[in-house]
DNA sequence: TTGGTCCGGATTGTATACAATTACTGCCGC
DNA sequence: GCGGCAGTAATTGTATACAATCCGGACCAA
């Protein structure tokens, strides 16, 4: 599963982060199962630590743990997909406004480096990594706003957004959001809170509108799962 | 700690819920330590299950787990206190508006029963229980709005609010919020989203303004802890 | 073939044993 | 009395052993 069989002896946080990255970059796709002793082999720790990591990820919404069955990468429903972006629409614009009033030159430099990395990843044909960086960009804004609580929620929402994108993204349109991020940085640099708020609102709507939200059959697995839950 | 030494063999979720109730009702106060084998004795399960419960509570912000030291009921800082109510101000008014459009007569009956219980608890001299019910009232509104994601966040925010209130509530003013809740129910019954939103906004500001947010020394323990972190 | 049942293997859930770390007490020197 | 130091008890962190549950295939009967 992972690129290289990694080093031994890791903490639960490190395991969770590496697995989270894999999910964010769509190397682990929704529905994939994570067996405990498989993960424990890869990371060279006991199942005890692995279970900590998996449960932590479940709490963030990345995994869904079914009792006696195991941990699976979550498959957000259409309803959950809507809810995620509704919640983001409530939290992020105000946060962007607050961030604009506190942005320092260092922050600007960091954000611009971030965008550059994002472009770089796209050029190298690593869309998964670009997507993860794009999510981190949004997180960075919450950090600048110095709102740890909201940042924490946003982390979960962005994680779930990544799953939503994996499931419902329209293939035809490439991710053209880099421009939106650049405009946001401009607003932040100018301490223009109102514009930052509006840009963020529009940016979220833009992503939202690029999702395919129609009801559709989910392939063979959904039938089995539907029966299981009967 | 608990009222009666409870029955044996409970699940992690049950343990977390009972402990959470104790925190919400201020029977477990911020700073209190929860030892693993003590809890495991009370509930008649092994430490393994207890640790699951404690970690789950830590994710919700109720507990803070310090490595090799144990789990303590969280003591939100002033900054965190502000952040909690800022986040609630972003989430709850819109949610109340959404709820107003979906409220059913059954929901109204439920909410009114809820308020009655709240008054009852106050009359019986159980302010802790009244506070918990008050928090559940807010959660109920998110449920009516059919926003599970926001409901989940709100659960955490209300938990933390309970801790904030335990630490920063001005003793002099009794909790007079019951009227606010009643007015909200009226707005919901009339499907008056705009009014519900405004009432919720005002209600949150009301609670917020009743907190004592000045900087102040935190007593003897903070010194020891400050030294520990040096 | 279809349907059902039973059994074996695989996987997760729980308890326990052990290691690592911390806190505490008592003692000593000053 | 005060501050440092050591040894021990107490507590948490991790690994492992065992129990419970689930999945899948074999087998049999209709």
XYZ file of C-alpha atoms (C1' of nucleotides) in Angstrom:
520
model
C 0.000 0.000 0.000
C 2.513 2.610 1.087
C 5.267 3.657 -1.260
C 8.122 2.098 0.658
C 8.055 -0.208 3.634
C 8.775 2.434 6.206
C 11.002 2.569 9.247
C 10.207 0.786 12.489
C 8.730 1.977 15.731
C 6.432 4.965 15.218
C 3.994 6.739 17.500
C 0.248 6.642 17.038
C 0.252 10.255 15.880
C 2.847 9.577 13.217
C 0.931 6.575 11.946
C -2.294 8.531 11.825
C -0.594 11.338 9.957
C 1.001 9.102 7.370
C -2.244 7.257 6.802
C -4.133 10.541 6.674
C -1.756 11.818 4.034
C -2.364 8.690 2.010
C -6.094 9.276 2.189
C -5.761 12.949 1.348
C -3.649 12.130 -1.659
C -6.161 9.506 -2.734
C -3.673 6.686 -2.510
C -6.090 5.095 -0.108
C -9.503 5.348 -1.685
C -12.894 5.452 -0.002
C -13.971 1.962 0.934
C -10.453 0.606 1.333
C -9.964 -1.535 4.381
C -7.120 -1.077 6.831
C -6.345 -4.283 8.674
C -4.759 -3.806 12.037
C -1.940 -6.308 11.877
C -1.136 -5.272 8.340
C -0.634 -1.693 9.481
C 1.216 -2.843 12.559
C 3.591 -4.822 10.357
C 4.263 -1.830 8.130
C 5.044 0.482 11.012
C 6.687 -2.046 13.279
C 4.478 -1.480 16.312
C 1.873 -3.523 18.069
C -1.812 -3.468 17.254
C -2.408 -1.451 20.394
C -0.789 1.618 18.908
C -2.332 1.032 15.517
C -5.776 0.936 17.055
C -5.137 4.302 18.681
C -4.238 5.766 15.317
C -7.232 4.241 13.558
C -9.657 5.436 16.188
C -8.194 8.919 16.027
C -8.712 8.945 12.280
C -12.234 7.659 12.736
C -12.950 10.578 14.997
C -11.866 12.982 12.293
C -14.184 11.271 9.871
C -11.475 9.806 7.669
C -12.215 6.256 8.689
C -15.377 4.449 9.611
C -14.953 1.673 12.128
C -17.527 -1.067 11.962
C -17.632 -3.241 15.020
C -15.990 -6.610 14.571
C -15.437 -5.809 10.898
C -12.632 -3.316 10.790
C -11.657 0.190 9.724
C -12.518 1.457 6.264
C -11.781 4.728 4.528
C -15.045 6.620 4.827
C -17.427 6.965 1.927
C -19.382 10.147 2.630
C -22.957 10.082 1.443
C -24.365 12.854 -0.724
C -26.003 14.324 2.339
C -22.731 14.376 4.212
C -21.072 15.947 1.196
C -23.567 18.781 1.274
C -23.201 19.179 5.002
C -19.444 19.438 4.796
C -19.555 22.328 2.391
C -22.394 24.025 4.225
C -20.313 23.926 7.373
C -17.278 25.223 5.548
C -19.374 28.032 4.123
C -20.286 29.036 7.661
C -16.796 28.901 9.087
C -14.282 29.841 6.436
C -15.380 33.233 5.095
C -15.466 34.831 8.535
C -12.183 33.197 9.330
C -10.609 34.590 6.194
C -11.819 38.038 7.188
C -10.296 37.654 10.625
C -7.075 36.381 9.104
C -6.770 39.438 6.876
C -6.456 41.660 9.907
C -3.605 39.654 11.348
C -1.605 38.560 8.309
C 2.118 39.251 8.553
C 4.673 39.383 5.744
C 5.951 36.018 6.937
C 2.492 34.575 6.514
C 2.334 35.910 2.967
C 5.666 34.344 2.138
C 4.514 31.042 3.567
C 1.292 31.091 1.612
C 3.026 31.944 -1.623
C 5.506 29.150 -1.115
C 2.506 26.956 -0.524
C 0.895 27.914 -3.802
C 4.164 27.373 -5.607
C 4.406 23.857 -4.218
C 0.856 23.286 -5.309
C 1.635 24.284 -8.896
C 4.763 22.225 -8.773
C 2.872 19.125 -7.737
C 0.400 19.641 -10.553
C 3.198 20.034 -13.087
C 4.807 16.836 -11.878
C 1.562 14.969 -12.372
C 0.813 14.525 -8.687
C -2.773 15.739 -8.461
C -3.259 13.978 -5.139
C -0.436 15.896 -3.549
C -1.744 19.116 -5.067
C -5.109 18.439 -3.518
C -3.601 17.880 -0.105
C -1.603 21.104 -0.372
C -4.725 22.918 -1.429
C -6.436 21.739 1.739
C -3.481 22.771 3.850
C -3.732 26.235 2.348
C -7.189 26.635 3.825
C -5.944 25.367 7.156
C -3.135 27.869 7.068
C -5.627 30.701 6.883
C -7.336 29.513 10.033
C -3.949 29.406 11.686
C -3.254 32.974 10.625
C -6.607 34.005 12.038
C -5.338 32.508 15.319
C -8.491 30.479 15.771
C -7.390 27.100 17.023
C -10.869 25.816 17.669
C -12.081 26.619 14.200
C -8.831 25.335 12.780
C -9.497 22.029 14.447
C -12.959 21.766 12.956
C -11.681 22.866 9.596
C -9.104 20.127 9.667
C -11.901 17.606 9.900
C -13.975 19.341 7.257
C -11.077 19.469 4.825
C -10.354 15.816 5.435
C -13.924 14.973 4.614
C -13.820 17.300 1.631
C -10.980 15.244 0.280
C -13.136 12.150 0.505
C -16.043 13.968 -1.090
C -13.833 15.066 -3.955
C -12.581 11.533 -4.410
C -16.143 10.334 -4.766
C -18.019 13.142 -6.440
C -15.525 15.210 -8.392
C -16.383 15.799 -12.017
C -13.472 14.416 -13.924
C -13.803 16.769 -16.877
C -12.807 19.949 -15.086
C -9.271 20.305 -13.884
C -8.695 22.017 -10.577
C -8.322 25.650 -11.505
C -8.486 26.932 -7.995
C -4.909 28.108 -7.816
C -5.999 31.480 -9.099
C -8.540 31.761 -6.337
C -5.854 31.083 -3.784
C -3.645 33.699 -5.310
C -6.389 36.303 -5.166
C -6.955 35.412 -1.530
C -3.317 35.994 -0.718
C -3.566 39.414 -2.335
C -6.521 40.333 -0.161
C -4.716 39.105 2.921
C -1.629 41.104 2.040
C -3.731 44.247 1.778
C -5.494 43.466 5.049
C -8.706 43.675 3.075
C -10.993 41.552 5.237
C -14.179 42.190 3.305
C -12.634 41.083 0.029
C -11.010 38.058 1.640
C -14.362 37.022 3.038
C -16.060 37.376 -0.323
C -13.303 35.583 -2.162
C -13.435 32.690 0.229
C -17.193 32.469 -0.070
C -16.935 32.407 -3.846
C -14.080 29.962 -3.783
C -16.048 27.483 -1.711
C -19.070 27.857 -3.932
C -16.819 27.269 -6.900
C -15.538 23.967 -5.553
C -19.021 23.017 -4.455
C -20.436 23.631 -7.919
C -17.801 21.404 -9.470
C -19.080 18.386 -7.595
C -21.468 15.947 -9.184
C -24.239 15.829 -6.632
C -26.846 13.858 -8.465
C -28.031 10.608 -6.989
C -26.393 7.717 -8.673
C -25.856 4.029 -8.090
C -22.654 3.303 -6.317
C -21.633 0.076 -7.932
C -21.794 -3.461 -6.690
C -20.549 -2.919 -3.177
C -23.362 -0.666 -2.079
C -25.897 -3.435 -2.554
C -24.082 -5.787 -0.260
C -23.669 -3.077 2.333
C -27.289 -2.122 2.056
C -28.251 -5.680 2.800
C -25.838 -5.842 5.674
C -27.545 -2.925 7.348
C -31.042 -4.298 6.882
C -16.876 9.986 42.515
C -20.034 8.715 40.880
C -23.262 8.619 42.788
C -23.431 4.865 43.216
C -20.884 2.216 42.380
C -22.377 1.281 39.077
C -23.077 -2.034 37.381
C -20.378 -4.145 35.806
C -19.272 -4.571 32.239
C -19.946 -1.456 30.155
C -18.866 -0.419 26.668
C -16.426 2.381 25.990
C -19.236 4.567 24.688
C -21.276 4.102 27.843
C -18.332 4.931 30.019
C -17.543 8.040 27.993
C -21.149 9.151 28.191
C -21.432 8.689 31.931
C -18.170 10.498 32.506
C -19.197 13.218 30.084
C -22.435 13.696 31.985
C -20.466 14.024 35.189
C -18.322 16.728 33.607
C -21.320 18.527 32.141
C -23.041 18.535 35.491
C -19.880 19.832 37.133
C -19.538 16.827 39.370
C -16.132 16.386 37.828
C -14.495 19.781 37.865
C -11.817 21.128 35.542
C -8.424 19.882 36.629
C -9.726 16.665 38.166
C -7.700 13.608 37.333
C -9.194 10.382 36.067
C -6.992 7.426 36.836
C -7.394 4.518 34.505
C -7.621 1.651 36.951
C -9.891 3.653 39.197
C -12.330 4.107 36.350
C -11.895 0.501 35.306
C -12.765 -0.615 38.813
C -15.906 1.507 38.884
C -17.180 0.185 35.572
C -15.871 -3.344 35.874
C -13.903 -3.417 32.644
C -10.241 -3.528 31.811
C -8.065 -0.496 31.307
C -8.120 -1.144 27.576
C -11.741 -0.101 27.321
C -11.304 2.764 29.737
C -8.494 4.159 27.639
C -10.739 4.113 24.600
C -13.317 6.115 26.490
C -10.801 8.601 27.846
C -9.251 9.175 24.444
C -12.654 9.711 22.891
C -13.412 12.327 25.515
C -10.051 13.944 24.875
C -10.987 14.314 21.212
C -14.115 16.165 22.210
C -12.059 18.479 24.346
C -13.511 17.341 27.653
C -10.283 15.780 28.799
C -6.663 16.641 28.271
C -4.312 13.694 28.191
C -0.748 14.419 29.215
C 1.703 11.754 28.211
C 2.771 9.516 31.069
C 0.772 11.668 33.466
C -2.842 10.862 32.874
C -6.189 12.265 31.834
C -7.496 15.463 33.395
C -10.728 17.349 32.940
C -9.768 20.186 30.625
C -9.273 23.704 31.885
C -9.946 25.944 28.883
C -7.882 29.083 28.772
C -9.465 32.480 28.310
C -8.501 32.379 24.663
C -10.169 29.031 24.192
C -13.223 30.346 25.976
C -13.483 33.176 23.492
C -12.927 30.848 20.584
C -15.658 28.490 21.683
C -18.255 31.196 21.729
C -17.017 32.736 18.507
C -17.411 29.367 16.815
C -20.852 28.910 18.289
C -21.799 32.360 17.045
C -20.851 31.278 13.551
C -22.665 27.957 13.604
C -25.743 28.207 15.740
C -27.736 31.166 14.378
C -27.784 29.801 10.834
C -28.608 26.400 12.192
C -31.536 27.783 14.145
C -32.816 29.437 10.981
C -32.547 26.147 9.098
C -34.260 24.343 11.929
C -37.210 26.714 11.857
C -38.085 25.585 8.359
C -38.154 21.947 9.340
C -39.623 21.948 12.830
C -42.491 19.530 13.341
C -45.102 19.508 16.109
C -43.303 16.541 17.602
C -40.132 18.578 17.769
C -41.973 21.365 19.556
C -43.365 18.933 22.094
C -39.907 17.528 22.674
C -38.356 20.939 23.149
C -41.048 22.022 25.564
C -40.648 18.885 27.590
C -36.962 19.702 27.584
C -37.511 23.168 28.966
C -39.847 21.786 31.603
C -37.174 19.351 32.736
C -34.747 22.214 32.847
C -36.996 24.243 35.132
C -37.620 21.171 37.207
C -33.936 20.585 37.730
C -33.474 24.186 38.802
C -36.335 23.951 41.276
C -34.865 20.806 42.775
C -31.577 22.581 43.315
C -29.688 20.693 40.606
C -28.083 23.509 38.651
C -25.579 21.123 37.090
C -28.300 19.017 35.605
C -30.088 22.135 34.414
C -26.930 23.247 32.675
C -26.552 19.931 30.910
C -30.173 20.028 29.766
C -29.638 23.549 28.541
C -26.786 22.343 26.400
C -28.828 19.462 25.072
C -31.494 21.962 24.038
C -29.030 23.605 21.684
C -28.008 20.234 20.330
C -31.630 19.375 19.717
C -31.969 22.357 17.429
C -29.094 21.155 15.284
C -30.780 17.776 15.123
C -34.017 19.397 13.968
C -32.071 21.267 11.311
C -30.941 17.826 10.145
C -27.304 18.882 10.104
C -25.346 16.006 11.527
C -21.958 17.479 10.798
C -22.729 20.731 12.537
C -24.434 18.819 15.320
C -21.223 16.920 15.871
C -19.178 20.096 16.125
C -21.770 21.681 18.321
C -21.581 18.742 20.689
C -17.916 19.499 21.193
C -18.498 23.216 21.519
C -21.223 22.744 24.094
C -19.012 20.375 26.041
C -16.319 22.987 26.119
C -18.852 25.652 26.974
C -19.727 23.668 30.035
C -16.105 23.750 31.089
C -15.887 27.455 30.342
C -18.941 28.093 32.457
C -17.475 26.049 35.286
C -14.395 28.238 35.224
C -15.571 31.684 34.244
C -19.223 31.996 35.183
C -20.135 35.000 37.269
C -21.653 33.587 40.370
C -23.957 36.501 41.061
C -26.261 36.106 38.113
C -28.519 33.104 38.057
C -29.075 31.425 34.723
C -32.077 33.204 33.328
C -31.823 31.719 29.914
C -34.952 29.633 30.141
C -36.916 32.541 28.732
C -34.623 32.730 25.785
C -35.189 29.073 25.066
C -38.921 29.557 25.287
C -38.824 32.409 22.808
C -36.788 30.260 20.469
C -39.368 27.516 20.592
C -42.012 30.039 19.664
C -40.056 31.140 16.630
C -39.510 27.552 15.605
C -43.191 26.773 15.969
C -44.031 29.670 13.655
C -41.365 28.590 11.180
C -39.940 32.062 11.575
C -36.357 31.478 10.560
C -35.227 35.082 10.675
C -36.452 35.534 14.236
C -34.981 32.207 15.334
C -31.627 33.259 13.935
C -31.726 36.598 15.719
C -32.871 35.065 18.978
C -30.093 32.532 18.879
C -27.525 35.191 18.148
C -28.753 37.270 21.056
C -28.961 34.274 23.329
C -25.339 33.359 22.691
C -24.228 36.927 23.226
C -26.193 36.910 26.452
C -24.390 33.875 27.803
C -21.090 35.222 26.535
C -21.577 38.514 28.329
C -22.259 36.733 31.590
C -18.789 35.257 31.643
C -15.985 36.826 33.583
C -13.302 37.163 30.975
C -10.730 39.216 32.786
C -7.290 37.817 33.285
C -6.880 36.480 36.763
C -4.567 34.211 38.683
C -5.669 30.654 38.752
C -4.751 29.583 42.239
C -2.005 27.441 43.611
C -2.026 24.663 41.055
C -1.129 26.867 38.137
C 2.226 27.669 39.671
C 3.261 24.057 39.890
C 2.070 23.421 36.390
C 3.879 26.466 35.096
C 7.081 25.170 36.573
C 6.482 21.741 35.130
C 6.284 23.207 31.656
C 9.393 25.314 31.980
C -28.407 -25.456 -9.633
C -30.192 -23.604 -5.300
C -30.417 -23.191 -0.596
C -28.939 -24.107 3.940
C -25.783 -25.513 7.621
C -21.592 -26.325 9.647
C -16.965 -25.812 10.234
C -12.191 -23.604 9.793
C -9.547 -19.571 9.135
C -9.013 -14.874 9.617
C -9.836 -10.564 12.027
C -11.258 -7.701 15.585
C -12.329 -7.016 20.779
C -10.763 -7.531 25.497
C -7.903 -8.678 29.287
C -3.591 -9.243 31.258
C 1.514 -9.022 31.769
C 5.392 -6.359 31.428
C 8.269 -2.055 30.466
C 8.882 2.874 30.952
C 7.990 6.957 33.138
C 6.586 9.739 36.746
C 5.523 11.106 41.509
C 6.437 10.690 46.269
C 8.633 9.875 50.539
C 12.467 9.824 53.472
C 17.020 10.932 54.195
C 21.142 13.442 54.094
C 23.997 17.545 53.919
C 24.060 22.262 54.456
C 14.409 24.534 58.053
C 15.588 24.155 53.096
C 17.136 22.043 48.895
C 18.886 18.250 46.616
C 19.140 13.155 45.923
C 17.861 8.282 45.834
C 14.956 4.569 46.082
C 10.419 2.939 45.931
C 5.628 2.975 44.958
C 2.190 4.277 41.796
C 0.624 5.151 37.149
C 0.669 5.171 32.365
C 2.437 3.088 27.751
C 3.114 -1.024 25.006
C 3.109 -5.749 23.716
C 1.156 -10.087 23.840
C -2.255 -13.783 24.807
C -6.791 -15.126 24.657
C -11.917 -14.729 23.593
C -15.570 -13.377 20.502
C -17.169 -12.489 16.067
C -17.384 -12.704 11.304
C -16.438 -14.356 6.627
C -16.071 -17.945 3.199
C -16.038 -22.419 1.417
C -17.302 -27.268 1.657
C -20.722 -30.277 1.929
C -25.262 -32.033 1.672
C -30.168 -32.169 0.574
C -34.025 -30.839 -2.066
